[in-house]
Tab-separated table of C-alpha atoms in Angstrom:
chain	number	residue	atom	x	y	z
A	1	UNK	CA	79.447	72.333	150.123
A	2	UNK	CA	80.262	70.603	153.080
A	3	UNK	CA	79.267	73.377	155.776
A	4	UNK	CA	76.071	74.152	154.233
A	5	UNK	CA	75.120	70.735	155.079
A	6	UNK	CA	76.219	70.975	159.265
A	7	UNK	CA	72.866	72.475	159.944
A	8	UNK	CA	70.558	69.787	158.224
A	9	UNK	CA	73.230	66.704	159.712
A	10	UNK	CA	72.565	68.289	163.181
A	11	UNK	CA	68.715	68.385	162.888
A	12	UNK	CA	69.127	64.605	161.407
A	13	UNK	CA	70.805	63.875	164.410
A	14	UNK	CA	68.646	65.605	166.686
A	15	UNK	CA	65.978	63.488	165.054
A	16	UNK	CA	67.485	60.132	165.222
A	17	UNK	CA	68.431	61.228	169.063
A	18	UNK	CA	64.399	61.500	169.812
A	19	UNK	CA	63.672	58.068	168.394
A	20	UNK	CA	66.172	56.591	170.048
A	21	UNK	CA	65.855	58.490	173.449
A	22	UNK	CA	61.979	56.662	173.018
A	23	UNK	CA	63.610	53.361	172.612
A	24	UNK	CA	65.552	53.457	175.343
A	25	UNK	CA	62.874	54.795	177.631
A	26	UNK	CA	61.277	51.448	176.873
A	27	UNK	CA	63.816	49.163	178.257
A	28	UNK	CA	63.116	50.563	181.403
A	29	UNK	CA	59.663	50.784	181.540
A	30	UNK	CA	59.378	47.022	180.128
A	31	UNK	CA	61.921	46.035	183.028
A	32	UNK	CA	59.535	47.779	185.631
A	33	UNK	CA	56.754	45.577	184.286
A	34	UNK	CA	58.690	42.382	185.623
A	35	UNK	CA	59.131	43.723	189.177
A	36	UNK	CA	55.378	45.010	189.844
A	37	UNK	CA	55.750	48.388	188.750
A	38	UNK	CA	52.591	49.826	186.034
A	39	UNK	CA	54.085	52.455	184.346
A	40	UNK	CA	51.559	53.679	181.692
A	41	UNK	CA	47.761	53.618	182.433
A	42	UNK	CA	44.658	53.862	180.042
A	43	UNK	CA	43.989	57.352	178.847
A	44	UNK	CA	47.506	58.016	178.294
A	45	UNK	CA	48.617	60.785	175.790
A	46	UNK	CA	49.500	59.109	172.832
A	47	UNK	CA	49.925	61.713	170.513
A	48	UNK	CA	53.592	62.523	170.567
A	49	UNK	CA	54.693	65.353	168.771
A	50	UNK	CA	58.672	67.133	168.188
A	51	UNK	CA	58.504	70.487	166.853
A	52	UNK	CA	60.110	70.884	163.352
A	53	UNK	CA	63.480	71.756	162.672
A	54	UNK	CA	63.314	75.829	161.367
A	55	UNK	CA	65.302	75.733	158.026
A	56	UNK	CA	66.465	79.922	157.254
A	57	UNK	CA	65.161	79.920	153.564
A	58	UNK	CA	63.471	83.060	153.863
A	59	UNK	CA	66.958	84.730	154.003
A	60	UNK	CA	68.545	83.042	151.477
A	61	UNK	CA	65.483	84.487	149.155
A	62	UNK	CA	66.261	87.578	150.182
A	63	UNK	CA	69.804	87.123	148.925
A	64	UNK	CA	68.405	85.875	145.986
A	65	UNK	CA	65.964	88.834	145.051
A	66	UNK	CA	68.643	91.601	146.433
A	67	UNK	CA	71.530	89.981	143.540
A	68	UNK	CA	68.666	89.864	141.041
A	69	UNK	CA	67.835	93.283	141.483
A	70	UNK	CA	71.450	94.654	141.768
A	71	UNK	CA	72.267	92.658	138.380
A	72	UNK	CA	69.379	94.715	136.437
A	73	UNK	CA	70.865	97.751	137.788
A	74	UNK	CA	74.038	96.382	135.991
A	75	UNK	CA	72.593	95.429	133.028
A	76	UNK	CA	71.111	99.064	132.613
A	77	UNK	CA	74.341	100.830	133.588
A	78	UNK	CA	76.111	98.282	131.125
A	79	UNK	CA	73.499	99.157	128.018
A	80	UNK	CA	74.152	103.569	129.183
A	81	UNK	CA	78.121	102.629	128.958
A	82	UNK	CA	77.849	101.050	125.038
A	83	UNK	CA	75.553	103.562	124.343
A	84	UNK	CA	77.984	106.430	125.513
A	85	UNK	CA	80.928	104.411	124.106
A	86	UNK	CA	79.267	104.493	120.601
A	87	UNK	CA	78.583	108.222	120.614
A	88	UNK	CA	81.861	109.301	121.492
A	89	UNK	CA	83.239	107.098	118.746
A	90	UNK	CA	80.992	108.297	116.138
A	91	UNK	CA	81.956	111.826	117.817
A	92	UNK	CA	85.247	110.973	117.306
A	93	UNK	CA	85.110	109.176	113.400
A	94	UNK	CA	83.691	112.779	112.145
A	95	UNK	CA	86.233	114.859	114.288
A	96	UNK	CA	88.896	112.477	112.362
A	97	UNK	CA	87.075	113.535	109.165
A	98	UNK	CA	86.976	117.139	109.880
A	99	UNK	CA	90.951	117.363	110.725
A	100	UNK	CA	91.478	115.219	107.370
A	101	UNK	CA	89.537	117.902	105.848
A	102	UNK	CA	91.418	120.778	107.630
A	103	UNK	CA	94.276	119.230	106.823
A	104	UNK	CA	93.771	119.317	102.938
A	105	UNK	CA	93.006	122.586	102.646
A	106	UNK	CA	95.891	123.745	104.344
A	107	UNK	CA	98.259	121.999	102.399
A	108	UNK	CA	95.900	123.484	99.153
A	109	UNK	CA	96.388	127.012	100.430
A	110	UNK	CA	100.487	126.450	101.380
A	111	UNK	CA	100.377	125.443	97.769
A	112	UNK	CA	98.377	128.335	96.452
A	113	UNK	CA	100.513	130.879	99.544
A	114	UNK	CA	103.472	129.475	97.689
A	115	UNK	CA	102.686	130.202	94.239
A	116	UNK	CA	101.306	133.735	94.952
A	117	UNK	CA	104.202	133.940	96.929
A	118	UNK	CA	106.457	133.397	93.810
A	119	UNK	CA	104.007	135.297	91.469
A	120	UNK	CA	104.500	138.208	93.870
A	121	UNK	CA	108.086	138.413	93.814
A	122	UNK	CA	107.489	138.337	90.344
A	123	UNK	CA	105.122	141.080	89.386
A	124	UNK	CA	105.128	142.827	92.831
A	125	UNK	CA	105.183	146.042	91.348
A	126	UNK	CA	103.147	145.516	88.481
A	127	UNK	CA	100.617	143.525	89.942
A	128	UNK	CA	99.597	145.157	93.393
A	129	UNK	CA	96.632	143.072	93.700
A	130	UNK	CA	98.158	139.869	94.526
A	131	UNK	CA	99.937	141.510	97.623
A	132	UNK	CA	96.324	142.056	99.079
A	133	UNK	CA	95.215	138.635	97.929
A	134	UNK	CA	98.517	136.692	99.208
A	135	UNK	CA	97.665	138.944	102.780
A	136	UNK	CA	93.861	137.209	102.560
A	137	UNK	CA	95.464	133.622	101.918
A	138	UNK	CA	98.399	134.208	105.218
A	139	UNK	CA	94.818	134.976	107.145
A	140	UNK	CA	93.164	131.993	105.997
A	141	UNK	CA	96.008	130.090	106.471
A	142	UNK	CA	96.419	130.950	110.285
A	143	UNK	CA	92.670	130.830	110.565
A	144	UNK	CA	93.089	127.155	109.154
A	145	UNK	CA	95.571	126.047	111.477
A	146	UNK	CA	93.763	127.569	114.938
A	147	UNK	CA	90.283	125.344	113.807
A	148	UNK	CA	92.765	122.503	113.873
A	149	UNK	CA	94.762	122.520	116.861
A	150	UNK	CA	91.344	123.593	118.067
A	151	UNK	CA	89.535	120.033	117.152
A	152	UNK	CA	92.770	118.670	117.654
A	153	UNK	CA	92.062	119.452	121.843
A	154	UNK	CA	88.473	118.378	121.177
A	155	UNK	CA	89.829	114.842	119.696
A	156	UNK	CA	92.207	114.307	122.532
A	157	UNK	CA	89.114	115.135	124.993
A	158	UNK	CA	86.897	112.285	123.467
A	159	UNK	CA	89.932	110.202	123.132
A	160	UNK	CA	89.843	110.797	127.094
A	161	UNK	CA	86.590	110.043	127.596
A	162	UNK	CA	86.043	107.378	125.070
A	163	UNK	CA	88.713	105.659	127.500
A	164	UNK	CA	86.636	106.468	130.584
A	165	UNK	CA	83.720	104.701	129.075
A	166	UNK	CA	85.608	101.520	128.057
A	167	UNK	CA	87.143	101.309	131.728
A	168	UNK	CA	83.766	101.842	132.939
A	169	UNK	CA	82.246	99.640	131.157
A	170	UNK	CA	84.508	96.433	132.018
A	171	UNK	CA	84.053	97.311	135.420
A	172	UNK	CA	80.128	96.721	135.243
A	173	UNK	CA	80.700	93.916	133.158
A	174	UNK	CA	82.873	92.805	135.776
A	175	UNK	CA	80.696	93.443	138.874
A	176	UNK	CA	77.913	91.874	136.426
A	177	UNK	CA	79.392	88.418	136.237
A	178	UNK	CA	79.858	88.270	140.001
A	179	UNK	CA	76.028	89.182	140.577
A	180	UNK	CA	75.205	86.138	137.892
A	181	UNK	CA	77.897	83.934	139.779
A	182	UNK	CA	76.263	85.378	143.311
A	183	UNK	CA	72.847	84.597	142.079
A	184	UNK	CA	73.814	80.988	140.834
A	185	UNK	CA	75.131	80.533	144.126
A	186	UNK	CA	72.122	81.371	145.977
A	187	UNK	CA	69.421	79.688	143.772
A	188	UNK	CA	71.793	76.610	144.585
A	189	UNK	CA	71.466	76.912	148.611
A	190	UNK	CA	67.814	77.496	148.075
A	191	UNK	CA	67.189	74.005	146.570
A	192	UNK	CA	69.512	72.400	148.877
A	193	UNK	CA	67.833	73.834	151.570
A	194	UNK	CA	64.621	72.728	149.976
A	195	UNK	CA	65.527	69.261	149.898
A	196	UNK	CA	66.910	69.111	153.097
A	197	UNK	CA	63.842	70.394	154.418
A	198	UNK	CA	61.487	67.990	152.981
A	199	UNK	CA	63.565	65.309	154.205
A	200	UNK	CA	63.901	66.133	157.410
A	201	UNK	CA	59.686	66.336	157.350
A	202	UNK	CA	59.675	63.324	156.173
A	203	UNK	CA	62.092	62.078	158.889
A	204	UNK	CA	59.954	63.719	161.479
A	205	UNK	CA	56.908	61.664	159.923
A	206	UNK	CA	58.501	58.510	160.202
A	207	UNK	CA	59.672	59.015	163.835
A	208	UNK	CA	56.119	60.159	165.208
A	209	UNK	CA	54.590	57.124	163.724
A	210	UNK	CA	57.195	54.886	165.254
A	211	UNK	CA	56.667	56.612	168.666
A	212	UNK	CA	53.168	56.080	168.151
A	213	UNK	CA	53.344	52.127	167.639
A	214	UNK	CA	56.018	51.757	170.583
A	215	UNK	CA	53.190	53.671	172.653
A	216	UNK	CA	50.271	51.386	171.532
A	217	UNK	CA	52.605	47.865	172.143
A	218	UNK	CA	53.489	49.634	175.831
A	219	UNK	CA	49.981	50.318	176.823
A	220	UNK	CA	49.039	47.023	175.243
A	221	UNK	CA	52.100	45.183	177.310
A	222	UNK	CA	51.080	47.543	180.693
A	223	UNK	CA	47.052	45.823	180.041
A	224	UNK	CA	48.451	42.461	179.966
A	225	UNK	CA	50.399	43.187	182.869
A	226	UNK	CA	48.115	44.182	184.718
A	227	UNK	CA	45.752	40.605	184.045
A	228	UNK	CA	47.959	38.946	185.133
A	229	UNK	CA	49.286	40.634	188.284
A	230	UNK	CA	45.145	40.298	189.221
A	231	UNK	CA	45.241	36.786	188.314
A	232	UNK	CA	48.153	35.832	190.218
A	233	UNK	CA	46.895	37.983	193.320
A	234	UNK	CA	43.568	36.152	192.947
A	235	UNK	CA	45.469	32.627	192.933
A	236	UNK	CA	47.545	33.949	196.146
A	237	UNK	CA	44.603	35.047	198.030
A	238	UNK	CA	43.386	31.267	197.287
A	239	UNK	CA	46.067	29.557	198.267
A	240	UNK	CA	46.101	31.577	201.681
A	241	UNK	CA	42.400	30.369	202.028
A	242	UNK	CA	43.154	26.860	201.867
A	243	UNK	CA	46.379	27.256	203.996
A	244	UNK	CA	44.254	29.191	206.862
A	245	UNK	CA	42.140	26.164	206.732
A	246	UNK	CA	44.528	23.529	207.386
């Protein structure tokens, strides 16, 4: 906090530096007074006027508008991720149902394969039709198990993406905070730089009307001055007289 406020002690100091580079002005220009000297005249410009210190806010807004903007970018990417995150997971609750499924009817027609299987040994010449039926159940059976190591790969490739998403997502949550923590920073050097501002304004206010008196008691103190320097010349050039005539 302390080198944010360098700039605004150096324009304080700057300030105090004019008022007192006025005061000191005066000693002299009082001291010429006492040895004859007129230093300021009538129609003298009083209006004495430092040019403001410049504070950079207009960047700092900037900032301010740039880590507002990039956090809504966030925020959007953020809401895509959950969304994406969701559907894979539903994708992936009914691709757990399915295998269950799959699963069940295999072990159903193992069952069924093994009790044709023993019916066949049984009446396999008597009963020729359960040899062509037993041959349909083998099929189904391998047809069974390919769908399953088939949605098997498709589970593992959601699995992989579902994990994509999640890493994805912490990383804009992640880069989301810092834009909040950015933006907190920023709205925080704004007002100080606000403050500072106004009072260094009001600083600059105080000092021109100082300058302004210490003007007005110098021209005043220059008149006076010059009264009497005409009074005492007139008293001089009288005392001459009467000396000449003697």
């Amino acid at each position: 906090m302390a080198f944010l406020l360098l700039p605004f002690v150096g324009a304080l100091e700057a300030a105090v530096a004019a008022v007192a580079g006025v005061a000191v002005v005066g000693i002299p220009v009082l001291a010429g007074l006492a040895v004859g000297e007129s230093v300021f005249r009538p129609g003298i410009n009083e209006d004495v006027t430092h040019p403001a210190p410049r504070v950079d806010i207009d960047d700092l807004q900037k900032k301010l508008d740039k880590s507002r903007e990039r956090m809504a970018e966030l925020e959007g990417q953020l809401v895509k991720s959950r969304e994406r995150t969701a559907e894979h997971q539903r994708q992936l609750v009914k691709s757990r149902e399915i295998t269950a499924e799959l699963q069940r009817q295999l072990v159903k027609s193992r069952e069924i394969t093994a009790e044709l299987q023993r019916e066949l040994d049984e009446c396999m010449m008597a009963k020729p039709k359960l040899k062509v039926e037993f041959e349909v159940k083998v099929k189904l059976i391998m047809e069974l198990e390919l769908k399953i190591n088939l949605q098997l790969e498709i589970e593992g490739t959601i699995r992989l993406e579902l994990e994509e998403c999640k890493v994805r997502k912490d990383e804009l949550q992640r880069e989301l905070e810092e834009c909040r923590e950015e933006k907190v920073k920023l709205q925080l050097k704004l007002e100080v730089c606000k403050v500072k501002k106004g009072e260094l304004q009001r600083q600059l206010e105080d000092t021109r009307k100082a300058i302004w008196v210490l003007a007005k008691a110098i021209v005043a103190a220059t008149k006076a001055y010059d009264a009497e320097k005409a009074k005492m010349m007139k008293e001089l050039e009288e005392l001459k007289s009467k000396q000449l005539r003697k």
